[in-house]
Every structure is written in structure tokens, then in C-alpha cells.
Coordinates of N, CA, C and O in Angstrom, one line a residue:
M1204 N -44.4 -44.5 5.1 CA -44.7 -42.8 4.7 C -45.2 -42.9 4.5 O -45.1 -41.2 4.9
A1205 N -46.5 -43.2 4.7 CA -48.1 -42.7 4.5 C -48.0 -42.4 5.8 O -48.7 -41.2 6.1
E1206 N -47.4 -42.6 6.7 CA -47.3 -42.5 8.3 C -46.7 -41.0 8.6 O -47.5 -40.2 9.5
L1207 N -45.4 -40.9 7.9 CA -44.6 -39.7 8.1 C -46.1 -39.0 7.6 O -45.4 -37.4 8.0
S1208 N -46.1 -38.6 6.3 CA -47.0 -37.9 5.8 C -48.5 -37.2 6.1 O -48.1 -36.1 6.4
E1209 N -49.1 -38.2 7.1 CA -50.3 -38.0 8.2 C -49.3 -36.9 9.1 O -50.0 -36.2 9.1
L1210 N -48.3 -37.7 9.9 CA -47.9 -36.8 10.9 C -47.3 -35.3 10.1 O -47.4 -34.4 11.2
M1211 N -46.8 -35.4 9.6 CA -46.4 -33.7 9.1 C -47.5 -32.8 9.0 O -47.2 -31.7 9.2
E1212 N -48.5 -33.5 8.4 CA -49.8 -32.7 8.5 C -49.8 -32.5 9.4 O -50.6 -31.2 9.5
M1213 N -50.2 -32.9 10.5 CA -50.6 -32.8 11.5 C -50.0 -31.6 12.3 O -50.2 -30.9 13.0
V1214 N -48.7 -31.7 12.1 CA -47.5 -30.4 13.1 C -47.7 -29.3 12.2 O -47.1 -28.7 12.8
M1215 N -47.6 -29.3 11.1 CA -47.5 -28.3 9.9 C -48.8 -27.7 10.5 O -49.7 -27.7 10.4
S1216 N -47.8 -26.2 10.6 CA -49.2 -24.9 10.9 C -49.6 -24.8 9.2 O -49.6 -24.9 8.4
P1217 N -50.9 -24.0 9.8 CA -51.7 -23.6 8.5 C -51.3 -22.9 7.5 O -51.2 -23.1 6.2
Q1218 N -50.1 -21.7 8.2 CA -49.7 -21.1 6.9 C -48.7 -21.7 6.3 O -48.1 -21.4 4.9
L1219 N -48.0 -22.6 7.1 CA -46.9 -23.6 6.1 C -47.3 -24.0 5.2 O -47.3 -24.4 4.1
Q1220 N -48.8 -24.8 5.4 CA -49.6 -25.8 4.4 C -50.1 -24.8 3.3 O -49.5 -24.9 2.4
E1221 N -50.1 -23.5 3.7 CA -50.7 -22.7 2.7 C -49.5 -22.1 1.9 O -49.2 -22.3 0.7
A1222 N -48.5 -22.0 2.1 CA -46.9 -22.2 1.6 C -46.5 -22.8 0.7 O -46.1 -22.2 -0.3
L1223 N -46.7 -24.3 0.8 CA -46.3 -25.0 0.4 C -47.5 -25.6 -1.1 O -47.0 -25.7 -1.6
A1224 N -48.8 -25.3 -0.5 CA -49.6 -25.0 -1.7 C -49.6 -24.3 -3.0 O -49.3 -24.8 -4.1
A1225 N -49.0 -23.2 -2.3 CA -48.7 -21.7 -3.3 C -47.4 -22.4 -4.4 O -47.3 -21.8 -5.5
L1226 N -46.6 -22.8 -3.4 CA -45.2 -23.4 -3.5 C -45.6 -24.2 -5.5 O -45.1 -24.3 -6.0
Q1227 N -46.5 -25.2 -4.9 CA -46.8 -25.9 -5.5 C -47.3 -25.4 -6.8 O -47.5 -25.9 -8.1
Q1228 N -48.1 -24.7 -7.1 CA -48.6 -24.3 -7.6 C -48.3 -23.3 -8.6 O -48.2 -23.2 -9.8
A1229 N -47.3 -22.9 -7.4 CA -46.4 -21.4 -9.0 C -45.7 -22.2 -9.7 O -44.9 -22.5 -10.6
A1230 N -45.3 -24.1 -9.2 CA -44.0 -24.4 -9.9 C -45.3 -25.5 -10.9 O -44.4 -25.4 -11.8
K1231 N -46.5 -25.4 -10.9 CA -47.4 -26.1 -11.8 C -47.2 -25.0 -13.2 O -47.5 -25.1 -14.1
R1232 N -47.6 -23.9 -12.7 CA -47.7 -23.2 -13.8 C -46.2 -21.9 -14.4 O -46.5 -21.6 -15.3
Q1233 N -45.2 -22.4 -14.0 CA -43.9 -22.0 -14.1 C -44.2 -20.6 -14.1 O -43.2 -20.4 -15.3
D1234 N -45.0 -19.9 -13.5 CA -44.5 -18.2 -13.7 C -43.5 -18.3 -12.5 O -43.1 -18.5 -11.4
P1235 N -41.9 -17.5 -13.2 CA -41.0 -17.8 -12.9 C -41.3 -16.2 -11.3 O -40.6 -16.7 -10.4
R1236 N -42.0 -15.3 -11.2 CA -42.1 -14.4 -10.3 C -42.8 -15.1 -9.2 O -42.7 -15.0 -7.8
Q1237 N -44.0 -15.7 -9.5 CA -45.3 -16.3 -8.2 C -44.2 -17.7 -7.6 O -44.3 -17.7 -6.5
L1238 N -43.2 -18.3 -8.7 CA -42.3 -19.2 -7.7 C -41.3 -19.0 -7.1 O -41.1 -19.1 -5.6
A1239 N -40.8 -17.7 -7.5 CA -40.3 -16.8 -6.3 C -40.6 -16.9 -5.1 O -39.9 -16.8 -4.2
D1240 N -41.6 -16.3 -5.6 CA -42.8 -15.3 -3.9 C -42.8 -16.8 -3.5 O -42.7 -16.6 -2.0
A1241 N -43.3 -17.1 -4.2 CA -43.8 -18.4 -3.1 C -42.6 -19.8 -2.4 O -43.0 -19.9 -1.4
M1242 N -41.5 -19.4 -3.0 CA -40.5 -20.1 -2.1 C -40.1 -19.2 -0.9 O -39.4 -20.1 -0.6
R1243 N -40.0 -18.0 -1.5 CA -39.7 -16.8 0.0 C -40.6 -16.5 0.7 O -40.2 -17.3 2.1
K1244 N -42.0 -17.3 0.5 CA -42.5 -17.4 1.6 C -42.5 -18.8 2.5 O -42.4 -18.8 3.7
F1245 N -42.6 -19.9 1.9 CA -42.3 -21.0 2.6 C -41.1 -21.2 3.1 O -41.3 -21.5 4.1
A1246 N -39.7 -20.4 2.4 CA -38.8 -20.4 3.5 C -38.7 -19.6 4.8 O -38.3 -20.3 5.9
E1247 N -39.6 -18.7 4.9 CA -39.9 -18.3 6.0 C -40.6 -18.8 6.8 O -40.4 -19.1 8.1
D1248 N -42.1 -19.2 6.2 CA -42.7 -20.1 7.2 C -42.4 -21.9 7.5 O -42.3 -22.0 8.6
H1249 N -41.4 -21.8 7.0 CA -40.2 -23.1 7.2 C -39.3 -23.1 8.3 O -39.4 -23.6 9.6
Q1250 N -38.8 -21.8 8.2 CA -38.1 -21.2 9.2 C -38.9 -21.6 10.4 O -37.6 -22.1 11.7
S1251 N -40.3 -21.0 10.5 CA -41.0 -20.6 11.6 C -41.2 -22.0 12.1 O -41.4 -22.2 13.3
F1252 N -41.3 -22.7 11.4 CA -42.0 -24.2 11.7 C -41.3 -24.7 12.7 O -41.1 -25.7 13.7
E1253 N -39.2 -24.8 11.7 CA -38.2 -25.5 12.8 C -38.1 -25.1 13.7 O -37.6 -25.8 14.5
E1254 N -38.3 -23.6 13.8 CA -38.2 -23.2 15.3 C -39.6 -23.5 16.6 O -39.1 -24.1 17.5
H1255 N -40.3 -23.6 16.1 CA -41.4 -24.2 16.3 C -41.1 -25.7 17.1 O -41.6 -25.5 18.2
L1256 N -40.8 -26.6 16.0 CA -40.3 -27.4 16.0 C -39.2 -28.2 17.4 O -39.5 -28.9 18.6
D1257 N -38.2 -26.9 17.3 CA -37.4 -27.1 18.2 C -37.5 -26.6 19.6 O -37.4 -27.6 20.5
R1258 N -38.6 -25.9 19.7 CA -38.7 -25.8 21.2 C -40.1 -27.1 21.7 O -40.2 -27.0 22.6
T1259 N -40.7 -27.3 20.8 CA -41.3 -28.8 21.1 C -40.9 -29.5 21.4 O -40.7 -30.5 22.7
I1260 N -39.5 -29.7 20.7 CA -38.7 -31.1 21.0 C -37.7 -30.7 22.4 O -38.2 -31.4 23.8
A1261 N -37.6 -29.4 23.1 CA -37.0 -29.0 23.9 C -38.1 -29.5 25.4 O -37.5 -29.4 25.8
L1262 N -38.8 -29.2 25.2 CA -40.2 -29.0 26.0 C -40.5 -31.0 26.9 O -40.4 -30.9 27.6
L1263 N -40.4 -31.3 25.1 CA -40.4 -32.7 25.5 C -39.4 -33.6 26.4 O -39.8 -34.5 27.2
E1264 N -38.4 -32.7 25.6 CA -37.3 -33.5 26.7 C -37.5 -33.1 28.3 O -36.9 -33.9 28.8
K1265 N -37.7 -31.7 28.5 CA -37.4 -31.7 29.9 C -39.2 -32.4 30.3 O -38.6 -33.1 31.6
V1266 N -40.0 -32.6 29.7 CA -41.1 -33.5 30.8 C -40.5 -34.6 30.3 O -40.7 -35.6 31.9
Q1267 N -39.7 -35.4 29.4 CA -39.2 -36.8 30.0 C -38.0 -36.6 31.2 O -37.9 -37.4 31.6
A1268 N -37.6 -35.8 31.2 CA -36.4 -35.4 32.2 C -37.3 -35.7 33.7 O -37.6 -36.4 34.3
E1269 N -38.6 -35.0 33.5 CA -39.3 -34.9 34.8 C -39.6 -36.1 35.1 O -39.5 -36.2 36.6
Q1270 N -40.3 -36.6 34.1 CA -40.9 -38.0 34.3 C -39.9 -39.3 35.0 O -40.2 -39.5 35.9
R1271 N -38.3 -38.7 34.5 CA -37.5 -39.5 35.1 C -37.4 -39.6 36.3 O -36.6 -40.1 37.6
L1272 N -37.3 -37.7 36.8 CA -36.9 -37.9 38.0 C -38.3 -38.4 39.0 O -38.0 -38.8 40.3
H1273 N -39.4 -37.9 38.5 CA -40.8 -38.8 39.5 C -40.3 -40.7 39.6 O -40.6 -40.8 40.6
A1274 N -40.2 -40.6 38.5 CA -39.6 -42.5 38.2 C -38.8 -42.9 39.4 O -38.9 -43.7 40.2
A1275 N -37.6 -42.0 39.2 CA -36.4 -42.4 40.8 C -36.5 -42.0 41.7 O -36.4 -42.8 42.8
V1276 N -37.6 -40.8 42.0 CA -38.0 -41.1 44.1 C -39.1 -42.0 43.8 O -39.2 -42.4 45.6
K1277 N -39.8 -42.3 43.4 CA -41.0 -43.5 43.3 C -39.5 -45.0 43.3 O -40.1 -45.5 44.3
R1278 N -39.1 -45.4 43.1 CA -37.9 -46.4 42.9 C -37.3 -46.4 44.2 O -36.8 -47.1 45.0
M1279 N -37.2 -44.8 44.8 CA -36.3 -44.6 46.1 C -37.0 -45.1 47.4 O -36.8 -45.8 48.4
E1280 N -38.1 -44.8 47.1 CA -39.4 -45.0 48.1 C -39.8 -46.7 48.6 O -39.7 -47.3 49.4
D1281 N -39.5 -46.9 46.9 CA -40.0 -48.6 46.9 C -38.4 -49.5 47.4 O -39.2 -50.4 48.5
L1282 N -37.5 -49.1 47.2 CA -36.1 -49.9 47.8 C -35.9 -49.6 49.4 O -36.4 -50.5 49.9
E1283 N -36.5 -48.3 49.5 CA -37.1 -48.4 51.6 C -38.2 -49.0 52.1 O -37.9 -49.7 52.6
G1284 N -39.1 -49.4 51.2 CA -40.1 -50.4 51.4 C -39.8 -51.8 51.7 O -40.0 -52.6 52.4
R1285 N -39.1 -52.4 50.7 CA -38.7 -53.3 50.4 C -37.8 -53.6 51.2 O -37.8 -55.1 51.8
Q1286 N -37.0 -53.3 51.7 CA -36.1 -53.2 52.5 C -36.4 -53.1 54.2 O -36.6 -54.7 55.1
A1287 N -37.7 -52.9 54.2 CA -38.6 -52.7 55.6 C -39.2 -54.1 55.3 O -39.6 -55.0 57.1
R1288 N -39.4 -54.4 54.3 CA -40.4 -56.1 54.6 C -39.4 -57.1 54.4 O -39.9 -58.0 55.1
I1289 N -38.0 -57.0 54.1 CA -37.2 -57.8 53.8 C -36.4 -58.3 56.1 O -36.9 -59.0 56.5
N1290 N -36.7 -56.7 56.5 CA -36.3 -57.0 57.6 C -37.2 -57.3 58.5 O -37.1 -58.0 59.4
E1291 N -38.4 -57.2 58.2 CA -39.8 -57.7 59.2 C -39.7 -59.3 59.3 O -39.8 -60.1 59.9
R1292 N -39.6 -59.5 57.7 CA -39.5 -61.2 57.9 C -38.4 -61.5 58.3 O -38.5 -63.1 58.7
M1293 N -37.2 -61.4 58.5 CA -35.9 -61.5 59.2 C -36.3 -61.5 60.6 O -35.6 -62.6 61.2
N1294 N -37.0 -61.1 61.0 CA -37.6 -60.9 62.7 C -38.6 -62.1 62.8 O -38.5 -62.8 63.8
F1295 N -39.1 -62.9 61.8 CA -39.8 -64.1 61.9 C -39.0 -65.1 61.5 O -39.4 -66.4 62.4
D1296 N -38.1 -64.6 60.2 CA -37.9 -66.3 59.8 C -36.3 -66.0 59.5 O -36.3 -66.0 58.3
I1297 N -35.1 -65.5 59.7 CA -34.3 -65.3 59.1 C -33.5 -66.8 58.2 O -33.1 -66.5 57.6
G1298 N -34.0 -67.7 58.4 CA -34.0 -68.7 57.4 C -34.0 -69.0 56.2 O -34.2 -70.0 55.3
D1299 N -35.2 -68.0 56.4 CA -36.2 -68.3 55.2 C -35.1 -68.4 54.2 O -34.4 -67.2 53.5
P1300 N -35.2 -68.9 52.7 CA -34.0 -69.5 51.7 C -34.5 -68.1 50.5 O -33.8 -68.0 50.1
R1301 N -35.6 -66.8 50.9 CA -35.9 -66.6 50.0 C -35.0 -65.0 49.9 O -35.1 -63.9 49.2
L1302 N -34.9 -64.8 51.5 CA -34.7 -63.3 51.9 C -33.3 -63.1 51.3 O -33.2 -62.0 50.8
P1303 N -32.3 -64.1 50.7 CA -31.1 -63.5 50.1 C -31.2 -63.0 49.1 O -30.8 -62.2 48.2
Q1304 N -32.1 -64.1 48.0 CA -32.9 -63.3 46.7 C -33.5 -62.6 46.9 O -33.0 -61.6 45.6
H1305 N -34.3 -62.0 48.1 CA -34.9 -60.7 47.7 C -33.6 -59.4 47.7 O -33.7 -58.6 47.6
E1306 N -32.9 -59.6 48.7 CA -32.0 -58.9 49.3 C -30.7 -58.6 47.9 O -30.7 -57.1 47.5
R1307 N -30.3 -59.3 47.3 CA -29.7 -59.5 46.3 C -30.2 -59.0 45.0 O -30.1 -57.7 44.5
A1308 N -31.9 -58.5 44.6 CA -32.7 -58.3 44.0 C -32.8 -56.1 44.5 O -32.6 -56.1 43.3
L1309 N -32.7 -56.6 45.4 CA -32.9 -54.9 46.2 C -31.3 -54.2 45.8 O -31.5 -53.4 45.7
Q1310 N -30.5 -55.4 46.4 CA -29.0 -54.6 45.8 C -28.8 -54.1 44.0 O -28.2 -53.2 43.8
R1311 N -29.5 -55.0 43.3 CA -29.6 -54.7 41.8 C -30.0 -53.3 41.5 O -29.6 -52.5 40.9
D1312 N -31.1 -53.0 42.0 CA -32.4 -51.8 42.4 C -31.3 -51.0 42.6 O -31.6 -49.4 42.1
T1313 N -30.8 -51.2 43.8 CA -29.9 -49.8 44.4 C -29.2 -49.9 43.5 O -28.9 -48.2 43.5
E1314 N -28.0 -50.3 43.2 CA -26.7 -49.7 42.1 C -27.2 -49.1 41.0 O -27.1 -48.5 40.3
A1315 N -28.8 -49.5 40.5 CA -29.1 -48.9 39.2 C -30.0 -47.5 39.5 O -29.8 -46.9 38.7
L1316 N -30.2 -47.8 40.6 CA -30.5 -46.4 40.7 C -29.7 -45.4 40.8 O -30.1 -44.1 41.3
Q1317 N -28.4 -45.6 41.8 CA -27.5 -44.7 42.1 C -26.9 -44.2 40.5 O -27.0 -43.1 39.8
S1318 N -26.5 -45.3 39.4 CA -26.4 -45.0 38.0 C -27.9 -43.9 37.3 O -27.2 -43.0 37.1
E1319 N -28.6 -44.3 37.9 CA -29.8 -43.2 37.2 C -29.5 -42.0 38.0 O -30.2 -40.9 36.9
L1320 N -29.5 -41.8 38.7 CA -29.3 -40.5 39.5 C -28.0 -39.5 39.1 O -28.5 -38.3 38.9
S1321 N -27.1 -40.1 38.9 CA -25.8 -39.9 38.2 C -26.3 -39.3 36.7 O -25.8 -38.1 36.5
E1322 N -27.2 -39.9 36.2 CA -27.4 -40.0 34.8 C -28.6 -38.3 34.8 O -28.2 -37.3 34.2
L1323 N -29.5 -38.4 35.6 CA -30.4 -37.4 36.3 C -30.0 -36.3 35.9 O -30.3 -34.8 36.3
A1324 N -28.8 -36.0 36.7 CA -28.0 -35.1 37.1 C -27.5 -34.3 36.3 O -27.3 -33.2 36.4
D1325 N -26.9 -35.3 35.2 CA -26.4 -34.6 34.1 C -27.5 -34.2 33.5 O -27.5 -32.8 32.9
I1326 N -28.5 -34.5 33.6 CA -29.6 -34.3 32.5 C -30.5 -32.9 33.3 O -30.5 -31.9 32.6
M1327 N -30.4 -33.2 34.2 CA -31.6 -31.5 35.0 C -30.5 -30.8 35.3 O -31.3 -30.1 35.4
D1328 N -29.3 -30.9 34.9 CA -28.5 -29.5 35.2 C -28.8 -28.4 34.1 O -28.3 -27.6 34.4
E1329 N -29.3 -28.9 33.4 CA -29.5 -28.1 31.9 C -31.2 -27.7 32.7 O -31.3 -26.2 32.4
Y1330 N -32.3 -28.4 33.6 CA -33.3 -27.3 33.9 C -33.0 -26.7 35.2 O -33.7 -25.8 35.7
S1331 N -32.6 -27.2 36.4 CA -32.4 -26.7 37.5 C -30.9 -27.2 38.2 O -31.1 -28.6 38.3
E1332 N -30.3 -26.4 38.3 CA -28.7 -26.2 38.8 C -28.9 -26.9 40.2 O -28.0 -27.8 40.4
K1333 N -29.9 -26.7 41.1 CA -30.6 -26.8 42.4 C -30.7 -28.5 42.5 O -30.2 -29.4 43.3
T1334 N -31.8 -29.0 41.7 CA -32.1 -30.1 41.7 C -31.1 -31.5 40.9 O -30.6 -32.3 41.7
A1335 N -30.4 -30.7 40.1 CA -29.0 -31.3 39.6 C -28.7 -31.7 40.6 O -27.7 -33.0 40.9
T1336 N -27.9 -30.8 41.5 CA -27.1 -30.5 42.6 C -27.6 -31.8 43.5 O -26.5 -32.7 44.2
S1337 N -28.6 -31.8 44.0 CA -29.3 -31.8 44.9 C -29.2 -34.1 44.7 O -29.1 -34.9 45.4
L1338 N -29.6 -34.4 43.1 CA -29.2 -35.9 42.9 C -27.9 -36.3 42.7 O -27.9 -37.3 43.1
L1339 N -27.2 -35.3 42.3 CA -26.2 -35.4 42.3 C -25.2 -36.1 43.9 O -24.7 -37.3 44.2
Q1340 N -25.4 -35.6 45.0 CA -25.1 -35.7 46.1 C -25.6 -37.1 47.1 O -25.5 -37.4 47.0
Q1341 N -27.4 -37.0 46.1 CA -28.0 -38.5 46.1 C -26.7 -39.6 45.9 O -26.8 -40.2 46.7
A1342 N -27.0 -39.5 44.8 CA -25.4 -40.4 44.0 C -24.7 -40.7 44.7 O -24.6 -42.0 45.0
E1343 N -23.7 -39.8 45.5 CA -22.7 -39.5 46.1 C -22.7 -40.4 47.4 O -22.1 -40.9 48.1
R1344 N -23.6 -40.0 48.0 CA -24.1 -40.4 49.6 C -24.5 -42.1 49.5 O -23.7 -42.4 50.6
M1345 N -25.3 -42.7 48.2 CA -25.2 -43.8 48.1 C -23.8 -44.4 48.1 O -23.3 -45.4 48.6
Q1346 N -22.9 -44.2 47.1 CA -21.8 -44.7 47.2 C -21.2 -44.3 48.4 O -20.6 -45.6 48.6
K1347 N -20.7 -43.4 49.0 CA -20.1 -43.6 50.1 C -20.4 -44.1 51.1 O -19.8 -44.9 52.0
E1348 N -21.8 -44.4 51.0 CA -22.1 -44.9 52.1 C -22.2 -46.8 52.0 O -23.0 -47.5 52.4
E1349 N -21.7 -46.9 50.7 CA -21.6 -48.1 50.3 C -22.8 -49.0 50.3 O -23.2 -50.2 50.6
R1350 N -24.1 -48.4 50.3 CA -25.1 -49.2 50.3 C -25.2 -50.8 49.8 O -25.8 -51.7 50.2
A1351 N -24.9 -50.8 48.5 CA -25.0 -52.0 47.7 C -23.8 -52.9 48.4 O -24.2 -54.4 48.3
G1352 N -22.7 -52.1 49.1 CA -21.7 -53.5 49.3 C -22.4 -54.0 50.7 O -22.3 -55.2 50.9
R1353 N -23.1 -52.7 51.3 CA -23.8 -53.6 52.2 C -25.0 -54.4 52.6 O -24.9 -55.7 53.2
M1354 N -25.3 -54.2 51.2 CA -26.7 -55.1 51.1 C -25.7 -56.6 50.6 O -26.3 -57.4 50.9
Q1355 N -25.0 -56.6 50.1 CA -24.1 -57.9 49.6 C -23.4 -58.8 50.9 O -23.5 -59.5 51.0
E1356 N -23.4 -57.7 51.7 CA -23.0 -58.3 53.4 C -24.3 -59.0 54.0 O -23.7 -59.8 54.5
I1357 N -25.6 -58.3 53.9 CA -26.5 -58.8 54.5 C -26.6 -60.1 53.6 O -26.9 -61.3 53.9
V1358 N -26.6 -60.2 52.3 CA -27.0 -61.5 51.6 C -26.1 -62.7 52.0 O -26.5 -63.8 52.4
Q1359 N -24.5 -62.3 52.2 CA -23.5 -63.1 52.7 C -24.4 -64.0 53.8 O -24.5 -64.6 54.8
L1360 N -24.6 -63.0 55.1 CA -24.6 -62.9 56.1 C -26.5 -63.9 56.4 O -26.8 -64.9 57.1
L1361 N -27.4 -63.8 55.5 CA -28.5 -64.4 55.4 C -28.0 -65.9 55.0 O -29.1 -66.5 55.5
E1362 N -27.3 -66.1 54.4 CA -26.7 -67.6 53.5 C -26.1 -68.3 54.6 O -25.7 -69.2 54.7
A1363 N -25.6 -67.4 55.6 CA -24.4 -68.5 57.0 C -25.9 -68.5 57.6 O -26.7 -68.6 57.7
P1364 N -24.9 -69.6 58.7 CA -26.6 -69.8 59.4 C -27.2 -69.0 60.2 O -26.6 -67.9 60.3
A1365 N -28.3 -68.9 60.7 CA -29.0 -67.5 61.5 C -28.5 -67.4 62.3 O -27.2 -67.2 62.7
N1366 N -28.0 -65.9 62.0 CA -27.6 -64.9 62.5 C -28.1 -62.9 62.8 O -28.5 -62.7 62.1
S1367 N -27.9 -63.0 63.8 CA -29.2 -61.8 64.1 C -28.0 -60.8 63.8 O -28.9 -59.2 63.7
E1368 N -27.2 -60.3 63.0 CA -26.3 -59.6 62.8 C -27.0 -58.9 61.2 O -26.8 -57.9 61.2
A1369 N -27.4 -59.9 60.9 CA -28.3 -59.7 59.8 C -29.2 -58.5 59.8 O -29.9 -57.6 59.2
R1370 N -29.9 -58.9 60.9 CA -31.1 -58.2 60.9 C -30.9 -56.4 61.5 O -31.5 -55.6 61.2
Q1371 N -29.5 -56.1 62.6 CA -28.6 -55.4 62.8 C -28.2 -54.3 61.6 O -28.6 -53.3 61.3
K1372 N -28.0 -55.2 60.5 CA -27.4 -54.3 59.1 C -28.9 -54.1 58.3 O -29.1 -53.2 57.8
G1373 N -29.3 -54.8 58.3 CA -30.8 -54.9 57.8 C -31.3 -52.9 58.4 O -32.3 -52.3 57.8
S1374 N -31.5 -53.0 59.6 CA -32.4 -52.0 60.0 C -31.3 -50.9 59.5 O -31.8 -49.7 59.5
E1375 N -30.1 -50.7 59.9 CA -29.4 -49.5 59.3 C -29.4 -49.3 58.0 O -29.3 -48.5 57.8
L1376 N -29.7 -50.2 57.3 CA -30.0 -50.0 55.9 C -31.3 -49.3 55.7 O -31.4 -48.4 54.8
Q1377 N -31.8 -49.5 56.0 CA -33.4 -49.3 56.0 C -33.4 -48.1 56.5 O -34.2 -46.6 55.5
R1378 N -32.4 -47.8 57.0 CA -32.3 -45.8 58.5 C -32.2 -45.3 56.6 O -32.1 -44.0 56.8
D1379 N -31.0 -45.9 56.7 CA -30.1 -45.1 55.4 C -31.1 -44.8 54.1 O -31.2 -43.8 53.5
L1380 N -31.9 -45.7 53.5 CA -32.3 -46.0 52.2 C -33.8 -44.6 52.6 O -34.2 -43.9 52.0
S1381 N -34.4 -44.6 53.9 CA -35.2 -43.7 54.5 C -34.7 -42.1 54.4 O -35.3 -41.1 53.9
K1382 N -33.7 -42.0 54.3 CA -33.2 -40.9 54.3 C -33.3 -40.2 52.7 O -32.7 -38.6 52.3
L1383 N -33.3 -41.2 51.3 CA -33.0 -41.0 50.0 C -34.6 -40.0 49.6 O -34.6 -39.1 49.3
T1384 N -35.5 -40.9 50.6 CA -37.0 -39.8 50.1 C -36.9 -39.1 51.0 O -36.5 -37.9 51.6

């Protein structure tokens, strides 16, 4: 409770603090006219405070959406890099038992990114229709190209006896992932 009180003191404008103090003083003196004036002033300042708080919340929500967007872009770049490393490893040792595990993890992260892009499209629609449309198109492209399903296919190929088809599919997938960035 003390933390909330400290937080409110930090956020309250000086005008609102003065109005609250005047209201408290008028209540102690029990002067009806001063109390009414103090309550009116407090109500006006409180309304201004709420409007300021609403604008601040909206700004923080926009900043949060932009941070999520930047994180999604970084994850896109990360997915492409990870697929490239898996492909390089396939060229040297396609029988490496860790390759299917890495590809499965990449598949899970790709599915999560696809969901995140759809969510972000909904959120960003409030701020930028162009960005929202682009995000939705990326998510739809990921679904249409069945990237996660193709990754599962690579996992199966990697778990089979040495197979060059896994290399080919990995290269195709890396090329598609590079289109996201």
C-alpha cells in the first residue's frame, strides 16, 4: 500500500496535489463553501490527471507494441541464421544426431513467430495499417509456404539414413526464411 501511495505521489501533478491538500484542509475546517470550492477544484484537476494518465497508458502500449515488433524482426533474422547453420552442418555431417533436435526447435520457434506476427498485426492495426497489413501478409505467407511442416519433413529426413534430400529442403527453407527479413 505504501508503494502505491509513493507511486501516486510521483505521478500526480503539482496542481492535483495542491487541490487534494486544499480539500483535506477544507474538510478539517468544516467550512462548507471552502469544502465545495476545494471539491470542485479537485474534480477538475482529477479529470485532467485521468486524461494525462490515459494518454500515458496509450503511449506505453504503443511503445510495447513497437518493442514486440522489433523483437519479431530479430527472431526472423535468428530463424534464418539458425537454418543456415543447420544447413552448413548437414553439408559436413548429415548423420549428426543433434540436427533433428535443432530443426525441431527451429520448427517450434517458427510456429511461435507465425502466431506472434498474427497477434502483432491485430495490435499494430491501431497504430499503422500499413505495418499491420505487412505483418499479416508475412504470417499468411509462412502458413501458405508451410514452413513449419517443411521443417518437420526435414526432421524426418534427418532421422532417416543419410539423405541428401534433407540438404536440398534445408536450402529451400533458408531461402524462404530470408524473405521474411
